[in-house]
Amino acid sequence: MYNIDSYGFEKIDNEYFYDGSLGAIYTTQNTIFRVWSPMATNVMLNIYNKCTDTKAQHIFKMEKKEKGVWECIVDGDLKNKYYTYTVCDKSGEEETIDIYAKSAGVNGIKGMIFDSNDTNPDDFYTHDTSHIVGKDKAILYELHVRDFSSDDNANFIYKGKFKAFTEENIKNSFGDEVGLEYIKNLGITHIHLLPVFDYATSDESSVMPKYNWGYDPLNYNVLEGSYSINPYDGLSRIREFKELVMSIHKKGMGVIMDVVYNHTYHGYDSCFSRIFPHYYYRHFGGYYSNGSGCGNEFASERAMARKYIADSLCYFAKEFRLDGFRFDLMGLIDIDTLNYCSEQLKQINPNIILYGEGWTGGDSPLQYHNQAVKSNAIKVPNYSFFSDDFRDFVKGNVFDEKNCGYINGDNEKTFEVVKSLLCGGIYNPNVNRGIEYCWSDDPMQSVNYVEAHDNYTFHDKLRLSMIFADEKEIIQVDKLGAVLVFLSQGLPFIQAGQEFLRSKFDGHSYNHNSYNSPDSINSLKWNNVTKYKELVEYYSGLIKIRKKFYEFRMKTAEEICNKITFNDIKYGAFIMNIDDFSLIINPLAEDIHIDTQKVEVYIDDKKASENPMYTLDNHITVLPKSAMLVKRI
Ligand code: CA
């Protein structure tokens, strides 16, 4: 227990805020080391020859400079050596990796001194990214590095590694194309990777490190070693991640990085705590508070913590030419910090896509009005938010496996909300949903999804909530859900493999939290691309429709309110009209019949196409649990 008031963080911020460069600043002539630790009584710099050495090759005493910065300039070429700091204060001394380290040796224990030019694939800073679209045209695809290539039914060489993303001509056992080329052909514009920064719980020294999603941050500015070919060489992970980025860019897609600045895996003995005890964390009742549900929460609102997050994001955006960031538990980051970061990031990449989870993992001492939760979305206009409304109203609550939503049985209670969700969650007077439920007036702030890495996959949720359904019916309802995801205003998001009925069935039960489950549960089962070809083509067709017609990705609430109207049919079945388009949605177990003038059909229960598939003259029949998109001609 600590008397936190005695630390006076506000006073520290006022007196010691330092706006310069921190970390190891390398040139061939010398390396400048700079660490901010205003309350330390002494700081030593330890240089190691190899990351596995236990004895330092050199130890230097650092000099206290202005604003609580300790500095040491070491002459000579320290390239590819490793380093740590030993920070001494009243309570003792601790050796630690630098929080500003940009690479590390195995398991992230020692930082690395290196020349970033040595990590660049040819053309890395010149390859063209001008074709990568912005938020208004994005189709997001959430993918774990290891899940991408760990399935034995695909011929990857570099299974589970960054390098698998550079492999071409990947086929499944049926000889069908899978891997990156497949994802591109599906129509995806951005691959959102689960954490690729250095996380704690996979032993990088193991030949087969244990699987983890990676929401257990160890070193924010270092990449995860277990995804590299050589985790003992800190250059390997950087070079190979740059190859990954370039390979995805060359397929015309962007790369979005999942960042977890809300907590660290270690608390009182994290690198942050070792460099400056208590400063980087929020407190409650004398201890680190637990708004993350993971034992601590990062105090983003403190001046040097804010600078840290901004520096970290800018480093990744610039050094790796990233196209966006997804923020874990964004509700724990304060609004001023997020706005400061988006200003900085937009200077690096005006098209950058920023979104996150607008909630926390528990109570936080951060004042509610300053939390980037969904209900404060309007205060962080450059960020979009996962729409848990969309997720839960469309197919049932994620925390109750049997609970149904609009498409799987609960149509009558939910259809007005679903209309609102189709409008991107903005307030539309044509819809019977109160303004108090509409958390943004910018449709692009709504990330629309029914499946992500958390909770049951869409398929598994449908299975559990539709216990009498056969596979044909599950696929039909899956298609209806996909229509809602891709033809709603806002940002469409799917988890990798959702388009081929991704399941986390382990032989006994459906896994809803596979964060450390083996590859056999988590891997993308690439043979299902062939097995569920019709469904994959349906998803691809929906994506093409969205890309082709602006009507399904309008930019403002005003356009949406002006253009979209609804007609109710019965029991929650309805028609959404946009210009000459009518999307007829039938969640019922019976046919719907509508008289019409002549129309072209773009979507029916079997197919979705960006070109009209056939015309109907005076009558439309919409089959049970399906949608039709028609256009008047
Ligand atoms: Ca690691």
XYZ file of C-alpha atoms and ligand atoms in Angstrom:
634
model
C 0.000 0.000 0.000
C 1.322 3.400 -0.983
C 0.405 6.928 -0.128
C -0.206 8.032 -3.670
C -0.845 11.680 -2.853
C 2.751 11.982 -1.757
C 3.863 11.322 -5.304
C 2.158 14.442 -6.632
C 1.942 13.361 -10.257
C 0.452 16.665 -11.297
C 3.392 18.513 -9.808
C 5.742 16.142 -11.593
C 3.998 16.812 -14.896
C 4.218 20.562 -14.345
C 7.858 20.585 -13.354
C 9.391 17.716 -15.292
C 7.555 17.296 -18.587
C 10.203 16.571 -21.213
C 9.413 16.890 -24.886
C 12.630 15.592 -26.447
C 13.703 12.245 -27.867
C 14.119 9.349 -25.488
C 15.634 5.897 -25.924
C 18.835 4.836 -27.700
C 19.654 7.270 -30.491
C 22.175 5.493 -32.685
C 24.819 6.708 -35.125
C 28.042 4.987 -36.151
C 30.023 7.579 -34.155
C 28.119 7.309 -30.897
C 24.850 6.360 -29.252
C 22.934 8.747 -27.031
C 20.902 7.076 -24.287
C 18.211 9.103 -22.623
C 15.704 7.965 -20.017
C 13.160 10.027 -18.094
C 13.081 9.224 -14.391
C 12.889 12.395 -12.265
C 12.720 10.692 -8.866
C 15.626 8.300 -9.444
C 18.733 8.830 -7.322
C 21.033 7.152 -9.823
C 20.756 5.409 -13.204
C 23.307 3.059 -14.780
C 23.484 1.976 -18.411
C 24.439 -1.655 -19.044
C 25.731 -2.690 -22.474
C 25.648 -6.371 -23.427
C 27.331 -8.064 -26.322
C 24.585 -10.626 -26.838
C 20.985 -10.672 -25.659
C 21.583 -13.888 -23.751
C 24.649 -12.609 -21.838
C 24.203 -12.409 -18.094
C 27.167 -10.132 -17.543
C 27.327 -6.629 -18.975
C 30.269 -5.828 -21.238
C 30.263 -2.192 -20.051
C 28.468 -0.300 -17.334
C 28.180 3.475 -17.548
C 26.930 5.914 -14.970
C 24.286 8.159 -16.503
C 24.213 11.883 -15.894
C 21.179 13.726 -14.591
C 20.150 16.481 -16.999
C 17.229 18.903 -17.062
C 13.600 17.790 -16.539
C 14.418 14.499 -14.863
C 16.228 13.077 -17.889
C 19.259 10.853 -17.403
C 21.688 10.790 -20.287
C 24.799 8.956 -21.380
C 26.640 9.366 -24.674
C 28.755 6.358 -25.522
C 31.374 6.921 -28.214
C 32.001 4.289 -30.850
C 29.754 2.016 -32.883
C 27.380 0.074 -30.634
C 25.444 -1.446 -33.523
C 23.541 -4.639 -32.689
C 24.505 -4.635 -29.035
C 21.915 -4.920 -26.298
C 21.265 -2.665 -23.311
C 19.370 -2.212 -20.069
C 19.154 0.425 -17.354
C 19.614 -0.026 -13.641
C 17.417 2.525 -11.916
C 18.108 3.326 -8.263
C 15.780 5.131 -5.918
C 15.106 5.215 -2.185
C 13.614 1.732 -2.219
C 16.504 0.011 -3.999
C 17.628 -0.706 -7.549
C 16.047 -2.509 -10.491
C 17.489 -3.540 -13.834
C 15.062 -3.073 -16.699
C 14.627 -2.856 -20.427
C 14.135 0.690 -21.721
C 10.433 1.515 -22.256
C 11.615 3.286 -25.437
C 13.531 0.244 -26.751
C 12.654 -0.323 -30.425
C 13.794 -3.873 -30.549
C 14.902 -6.512 -28.112
C 16.558 -9.860 -27.765
C 14.727 -13.049 -26.979
C 11.717 -12.637 -24.676
C 12.083 -8.860 -24.540
C 14.495 -8.705 -21.613
C 17.149 -6.438 -23.130
C 16.732 -3.602 -25.587
C 18.667 -3.500 -28.841
C 20.851 -0.768 -30.314
C 20.605 -0.863 -34.087
C 20.576 1.028 -37.340
C 17.035 0.931 -38.685
C 18.434 1.095 -42.245
C 19.581 -2.491 -41.702
C 15.964 -3.595 -41.317
C 14.506 -2.204 -44.535
C 13.557 -4.488 -47.400
C 14.416 -2.942 -50.801
C 11.926 -0.209 -51.753
C 10.311 -0.206 -48.321
C 10.030 3.578 -48.141
C 9.332 4.039 -51.830
C 6.716 1.375 -52.589
C 3.402 2.878 -53.647
C 0.564 2.974 -51.136
C -1.595 5.573 -52.864
C -4.168 2.919 -53.845
C -4.956 2.055 -50.230
C -8.398 3.437 -49.452
C -9.461 5.438 -46.411
C -12.108 4.786 -43.803
C -15.022 5.637 -46.071
C -14.250 2.715 -48.375
C -12.692 0.266 -45.937
C -13.572 -3.408 -45.515
C -11.865 -4.618 -42.331
C -10.605 -8.177 -41.793
C -9.382 -9.200 -38.339
C -6.600 -11.757 -38.393
C -4.065 -13.305 -36.013
C -0.566 -13.725 -37.476
C -0.394 -17.337 -36.450
C -3.953 -18.332 -37.424
C -3.193 -17.204 -40.969
C -0.645 -19.927 -41.671
C -0.794 -22.625 -38.979
C -3.250 -24.944 -40.744
C -1.631 -28.064 -42.193
C -4.074 -27.996 -45.105
C -2.258 -25.034 -46.659
C 1.276 -25.224 -48.046
C 2.900 -22.393 -46.067
C 6.590 -22.813 -45.318
C 6.828 -20.189 -42.593
C 3.932 -21.405 -40.445
C 2.982 -18.967 -37.702
C 5.518 -16.333 -38.778
C 5.395 -12.823 -40.232
C 7.144 -14.267 -43.274
C 4.126 -16.425 -44.189
C 2.527 -13.212 -45.463
C 5.203 -12.999 -48.149
C 4.503 -16.459 -49.540
C 2.819 -16.771 -52.931
C 0.785 -19.533 -54.562
C -0.663 -20.888 -51.367
C -3.185 -23.642 -51.967
C -5.404 -25.753 -49.764
C -5.664 -29.556 -50.099
C -8.212 -29.159 -52.904
C -5.809 -26.995 -54.888
C -7.836 -23.820 -54.382
C -6.074 -20.535 -53.781
C -5.835 -19.423 -50.138
C -3.579 -17.048 -48.165
C -3.054 -13.391 -48.985
C -4.108 -13.571 -52.645
C -7.402 -15.136 -51.546
C -8.003 -12.357 -48.984
C -7.328 -9.758 -51.650
C -9.732 -11.465 -54.057
C -12.392 -11.584 -51.358
C -12.351 -7.791 -51.597
C -10.792 -6.942 -48.250
C -9.154 -3.501 -48.101
C -7.453 -3.678 -44.679
C -5.997 -6.535 -42.700
C -6.278 -5.817 -38.999
C -3.679 -7.886 -37.171
C -4.157 -8.958 -33.587
C -1.234 -7.767 -31.393
C 2.158 -7.895 -33.085
C 4.016 -5.901 -30.414
C 6.088 -7.858 -27.909
C 3.821 -9.722 -25.523
C 4.742 -11.684 -22.456
C 3.243 -15.151 -22.412
C 4.754 -16.946 -25.401
C 8.229 -18.236 -24.604
C 10.201 -17.061 -27.637
C 13.051 -19.437 -26.846
C 10.765 -22.428 -27.334
C 10.698 -24.192 -30.711
C 6.897 -24.274 -30.513
C 5.902 -21.264 -28.385
C 2.498 -21.510 -26.744
C -0.289 -19.767 -28.601
C -1.602 -16.450 -27.344
C -3.705 -13.668 -28.844
C -1.182 -11.193 -27.414
C -3.248 -8.955 -25.150
C -0.479 -9.169 -22.563
C 1.883 -6.326 -23.476
C 5.517 -6.543 -22.461
C 7.292 -3.961 -24.662
C 5.055 -1.653 -26.668
C 7.651 -0.450 -29.177
C 9.155 -3.876 -29.827
C 7.649 -6.477 -32.140
C 6.768 -9.960 -30.944
C 9.744 -12.288 -31.269
C 7.844 -15.552 -31.667
C 6.597 -14.388 -35.077
C 10.160 -13.875 -36.321
C 12.520 -16.407 -37.800
C 15.188 -15.581 -35.211
C 13.920 -14.176 -31.890
C 17.525 -13.866 -30.657
C 18.286 -11.276 -33.329
C 16.253 -8.127 -32.776
C 16.624 -7.151 -36.433
C 14.853 -10.260 -37.692
C 11.405 -9.358 -36.338
C 11.582 -5.800 -37.685
C 12.762 -6.761 -41.141
C 10.199 -9.545 -41.440
C 7.325 -7.369 -40.229
C 8.285 -4.755 -42.797
C 8.222 -7.513 -45.428
C 4.739 -8.430 -44.221
C 3.534 -4.835 -44.505
C 5.025 -4.424 -47.965
C 3.562 -7.713 -49.140
C 0.057 -6.703 -47.984
C 0.477 -3.242 -49.517
C 1.501 -4.788 -52.818
C -1.775 -6.704 -52.848
C -3.542 -3.358 -52.568
C -4.498 -3.710 -48.912
C -3.617 -1.748 -45.794
C -2.328 -2.996 -42.454
C -3.979 -2.115 -39.165
C -2.202 -2.800 -35.900
C -4.007 -3.769 -32.717
C -2.564 -1.703 -29.841
C -3.115 -2.354 -26.156
C -2.041 0.822 -24.371
C -4.613 0.292 -21.620
C -2.584 -2.083 -19.442
C 0.662 -4.029 -19.261
C 1.086 -7.714 -18.463
C 3.306 -6.993 -15.464
C 2.191 -4.348 -12.978
C 4.491 -3.408 -10.105
C 7.451 -5.069 -11.828
C 6.799 -3.895 -15.404
C 9.476 -1.923 -17.262
C 7.380 1.214 -16.663
C 7.239 0.586 -12.902
C 10.958 -0.125 -12.804
C 11.856 3.075 -14.582
C 9.502 5.296 -12.606
C 7.465 3.479 -9.930
C 3.720 4.280 -9.929
C 3.845 7.127 -12.438
C 2.534 5.286 -15.508
C -0.415 3.634 -13.753
C -3.676 4.780 -12.216
C -4.328 4.098 -8.577
C -7.254 3.333 -6.365
C -7.124 2.850 -2.596
C -3.348 2.876 -2.628
C -2.914 0.186 -5.271
C -2.848 0.023 -9.040
C -6.454 0.275 -10.148
C -7.932 -2.386 -12.394
C -10.140 -0.791 -15.047
C -8.722 -3.258 -17.568
C -9.650 -6.387 -15.633
C -5.993 -7.370 -16.104
C -4.567 -6.008 -12.839
C -3.530 -2.475 -13.816
C -4.370 0.372 -16.136
C -2.063 2.748 -17.946
C -2.438 6.395 -16.841
C -2.699 7.859 -20.343
C -3.661 11.280 -18.960
C -0.253 11.906 -17.342
C 1.939 14.104 -19.487
C 4.762 11.649 -20.077
C 2.371 8.701 -20.487
C 0.469 10.687 -23.132
C 3.732 11.493 -24.863
C 4.684 7.843 -24.661
C 1.514 6.644 -26.401
C 1.793 9.335 -29.081
C 5.501 8.587 -29.659
C 4.757 4.878 -29.898
C 1.912 5.286 -32.405
C 3.898 7.723 -34.530
C 6.885 5.410 -34.511
C 4.812 2.501 -35.837
C 2.902 4.617 -38.334
C 6.103 6.108 -39.765
C 8.666 3.349 -39.440
C 6.328 0.567 -40.634
C 4.064 2.664 -42.871
C 0.946 1.358 -41.152
C -2.533 2.276 -42.298
C -4.427 2.213 -39.037
C -4.682 1.270 -35.396
C -7.280 -0.632 -33.407
C -7.330 0.310 -29.707
C -8.032 -2.318 -27.116
C -10.279 -1.113 -24.244
C -10.165 2.391 -25.668
C -12.522 3.553 -22.908
C -9.496 3.522 -20.592
C -7.632 6.063 -22.697
C -8.458 9.680 -21.994
C -10.030 11.800 -24.681
C -7.304 14.465 -24.787
C -4.644 11.838 -25.401
C -6.586 10.245 -28.233
C -7.254 13.582 -29.913
C -3.611 14.558 -29.545
C -2.571 11.214 -31.112
C -4.957 11.443 -34.060
C -3.668 14.925 -34.896
C -0.114 13.602 -34.929
C -1.017 10.490 -36.897
C -2.948 12.363 -39.564
C 0.183 14.370 -40.286
C 1.997 11.113 -40.999
C -0.847 9.437 -42.905
C -3.989 11.505 -43.665
C -5.860 8.289 -44.530
C -5.107 6.543 -41.257
C -7.991 4.501 -39.835
C -8.499 4.628 -36.073
C -11.045 2.645 -34.110
C -11.389 0.815 -30.864
C -13.398 -0.789 -28.145
C -15.504 1.925 -26.563
C -15.674 0.315 -23.185
C -13.473 -0.612 -20.199
C -12.809 -3.927 -18.473
C -13.932 -2.666 -15.060
C -14.339 0.491 -12.985
C -11.658 3.082 -13.586
C -10.652 6.174 -11.626
C -10.427 8.018 -14.961
C -13.389 10.387 -14.905
C -16.238 9.172 -17.081
C -16.477 12.356 -19.117
C -12.831 11.896 -20.057
C -13.061 8.203 -21.033
C -13.124 7.330 -24.738
C -16.177 5.143 -24.246
C -18.811 4.770 -26.943
C -21.147 7.286 -25.328
C -18.368 9.910 -25.627
C -17.737 9.070 -29.293
C -18.646 12.560 -30.390
C -15.657 13.933 -28.428
C -13.131 11.851 -30.416
C -14.386 12.385 -33.966
C -11.359 10.765 -35.639
C -12.044 7.418 -33.996
C -14.658 4.781 -34.783
C -16.124 2.381 -32.265
C -17.073 -1.269 -32.335
C -20.863 -1.261 -32.357
C -21.841 -3.754 -29.689
C -25.429 -2.728 -30.519
C -24.922 -4.111 -33.989
C -23.247 -7.270 -32.734
C -25.909 -8.061 -30.145
C -29.130 -6.895 -31.798
C -28.397 -8.641 -35.080
C -27.621 -12.082 -33.701
C -28.165 -12.038 -29.924
C -26.184 -11.075 -26.862
C -22.613 -12.368 -26.766
C -22.768 -13.231 -23.083
C -25.851 -15.456 -23.390
C -25.279 -18.217 -25.911
C -28.959 -18.985 -26.465
C -30.052 -15.361 -26.746
C -31.273 -14.493 -30.232
C -31.264 -11.294 -32.235
C -33.005 -10.081 -35.338
C -31.811 -12.730 -37.793
C -32.101 -15.819 -35.597
C -35.534 -15.552 -34.042
C -36.088 -12.314 -32.166
C -37.143 -10.223 -35.159
C -40.239 -8.562 -33.736
C -38.521 -6.917 -30.766
C -35.399 -5.820 -32.587
C -36.379 -4.649 -36.054
C -36.577 -0.921 -35.299
C -33.082 -1.072 -33.810
C -31.842 -2.953 -36.859
C -33.193 -0.193 -39.101
C -31.216 2.275 -37.010
C -28.108 0.094 -37.331
C -28.547 -0.031 -41.110
C -28.366 3.783 -40.908
C -24.979 3.588 -39.179
C -26.513 4.126 -35.737
C -27.178 7.822 -36.371
C -30.521 9.339 -35.407
C -32.956 9.034 -38.280
C -36.459 10.463 -37.758
C -37.746 7.811 -40.208
C -36.864 5.147 -37.645
C -38.611 4.535 -34.359
C -35.497 4.639 -32.191
C -34.900 7.441 -29.720
C -32.034 9.872 -30.172
C -30.805 8.882 -26.708
C -29.716 5.511 -28.134
C -27.836 7.031 -31.046
C -24.314 7.620 -29.823
C -22.888 9.350 -32.877
C -24.030 11.582 -35.685
C -21.207 10.378 -37.927
C -22.055 7.030 -39.559
C -18.353 6.298 -40.098
C -17.908 6.100 -36.326
C -19.808 2.813 -36.259
C -17.817 -0.392 -36.793
C -20.464 -2.929 -37.782
C -19.763 -6.548 -36.972
C -21.206 -9.838 -35.816
C -17.934 -11.680 -35.197
C -14.532 -10.781 -33.743
C -11.827 -12.749 -31.943
C -13.680 -12.397 -28.621
C -16.745 -14.530 -27.862
C -18.273 -17.202 -30.110
C -17.707 -17.045 -33.833
C -20.793 -16.051 -35.811
C -21.294 -19.645 -36.948
C -20.939 -21.039 -33.422
C -23.325 -18.452 -31.998
C -25.912 -19.370 -34.650
C -25.419 -23.059 -33.878
C -25.927 -22.518 -30.161
C -28.947 -20.250 -30.529
C -30.701 -22.202 -33.326
C -30.560 -25.680 -31.882
C -32.927 -27.254 -34.407
C -31.363 -25.703 -37.498
C -29.544 -27.803 -40.074
C -26.436 -26.534 -41.840
C -28.447 -25.214 -44.778
C -30.461 -22.969 -42.480
C -27.363 -21.834 -40.590
C -25.773 -20.786 -43.873
C -28.947 -18.973 -44.905
C -29.013 -16.992 -41.658
C -25.271 -16.368 -41.926
C -25.861 -14.806 -45.341
C -28.595 -12.594 -43.941
C -26.209 -11.424 -41.199
C -23.556 -10.715 -43.823
C -26.016 -8.610 -45.833
C -26.561 -6.471 -42.733
C -22.815 -6.129 -42.065
C -21.880 -5.092 -45.601
C -24.898 -3.037 -46.595
C -25.179 -1.020 -43.393
C -23.819 2.509 -43.284
C -20.567 2.652 -41.321
C -17.461 0.499 -41.337
C -17.902 -3.220 -42.073
C -15.704 -5.583 -40.079
C -15.401 -9.365 -40.160
C -13.143 -11.840 -38.456
C -10.961 -13.885 -40.802
C -12.784 -17.045 -41.807
C -16.229 -15.723 -40.951
C -16.887 -16.033 -44.676
C -16.344 -19.803 -44.508
C -18.195 -20.589 -41.274
C -15.235 -20.271 -38.930
C -15.813 -22.406 -35.876
C -13.916 -22.945 -32.644
C -15.489 -26.315 -31.903
C -12.996 -28.476 -30.044
C -14.812 -31.799 -30.442
C -16.870 -31.292 -27.287
C -17.903 -27.664 -27.101
C -17.691 -24.293 -28.797
C -14.840 -22.165 -27.468
C -15.766 -18.542 -26.762
C -12.405 -17.389 -25.403
C -9.594 -19.060 -27.342
C -6.855 -16.582 -26.309
C -4.458 -19.368 -25.335
C -6.044 -22.345 -27.079
C -3.889 -24.416 -29.410
C -3.517 -23.757 -33.132
C -5.913 -26.618 -33.806
C -8.760 -24.452 -32.430
C -7.582 -21.063 -33.659
C -6.106 -21.735 -37.089
C -7.968 -20.737 -40.222
C -9.227 -24.010 -41.699
C -8.329 -23.227 -45.273
C -10.089 -26.259 -46.762
C -13.371 -24.596 -45.818
C -12.728 -22.052 -48.573
C -13.569 -24.906 -50.926
C -16.188 -26.578 -48.774
C -18.192 -23.351 -48.367
C -17.362 -21.795 -51.710
C -20.908 -20.519 -52.265
C -20.828 -18.626 -48.953
C -17.388 -17.175 -49.690
C -18.687 -15.967 -53.053
C -21.728 -14.463 -51.350
C -19.489 -12.434 -49.018
C -17.340 -11.401 -51.947
C -20.421 -10.338 -53.917
C -21.686 -8.225 -51.018
C -18.302 -6.527 -50.744
C -18.340 -5.742 -54.461
C -21.818 -4.230 -54.178
C -20.712 -2.045 -51.313
C -17.644 -0.897 -53.215
C -19.598 -0.143 -56.363
C -22.547 1.752 -54.910
C -22.061 4.820 -52.737
C -25.594 4.281 -51.420
C -24.233 1.723 -48.951
C -21.386 3.820 -47.560
C -22.702 7.339 -47.313
C -20.531 9.789 -45.444
C -22.983 11.948 -43.531
C -26.034 11.590 -41.341
C -27.771 14.184 -43.481
C -27.473 12.111 -46.658
C -28.644 9.042 -44.798
C -31.724 10.760 -43.387
C -32.539 12.269 -46.767
C -32.088 9.107 -48.777
C -33.086 6.163 -46.615
C -36.717 5.295 -45.914
C -38.325 2.127 -44.630
C -41.552 0.222 -45.268
C -42.677 -2.376 -42.779
C -43.983 -5.660 -44.153
C -44.874 -7.777 -41.140
C -43.418 -9.162 -37.888
C -40.149 -7.335 -38.316
C -39.659 -7.962 -42.021
C -39.136 -4.647 -43.806
C -37.870 -2.847 -46.877
C -35.057 -0.305 -46.806
C -35.213 2.106 -49.768
C -32.176 4.108 -50.936
C -32.551 5.984 -54.215
C -33.669 3.308 -56.705
C -32.541 0.443 -54.496
C -34.808 -1.583 -52.242
C -33.305 -4.018 -49.785
C -35.999 -6.419 -48.624
C -35.118 -8.199 -45.418
C -37.007 -11.288 -44.397
C -35.989 -12.753 -41.032
C -39.177 -14.866 -40.936
C -39.656 -18.598 -41.490
C -42.073 -17.930 -44.369
C -41.955 -16.398 -47.850
C -42.679 -12.726 -48.386
C -44.492 -11.597 -51.529
C -44.287 -8.075 -52.870
C -45.827 -6.538 -55.963
C -43.412 -4.376 -57.835
C -42.586 -2.556 -61.031
C -39.724 -3.887 -63.136
C -36.533 -4.400 -61.106
C -33.022 -5.763 -61.485
C -31.922 -8.231 -58.818
C -28.479 -7.902 -57.198
C -28.930 -10.097 -54.140
C -31.145 -13.097 -53.501
C -30.936 -16.065 -51.128
C -28.268 -17.755 -53.250
C -26.047 -15.078 -54.722
C -24.867 -11.517 -54.408
C -23.449 -9.686 -57.403
C -22.402 -6.120 -58.231
C -24.018 -6.582 -61.651
C -27.727 -7.314 -62.020
C -28.278 -11.098 -62.116
C -31.804 -11.069 -63.609
C -34.916 -8.926 -63.756
C -38.367 -9.365 -62.232
C -41.455 -7.829 -63.779
C -44.220 -7.465 -61.263
C -43.714 -9.786 -58.357
C -40.930 -10.459 -55.848
C -40.793 -13.510 -53.607
C -38.285 -13.282 -50.771
C -37.542 -16.698 -49.314
C -37.448 -17.352 -45.568
C -34.438 -15.912 -43.692
C -32.993 -14.135 -46.657
C -32.638 -10.729 -48.240
C -33.127 -9.392 -51.730
C -31.567 -6.284 -53.159
C -33.389 -4.937 -56.188
C -33.068 -1.771 -58.242
C -35.896 -0.102 -60.124
C -35.285 0.231 -63.860
Ca 7.294 -11.787 -26.571
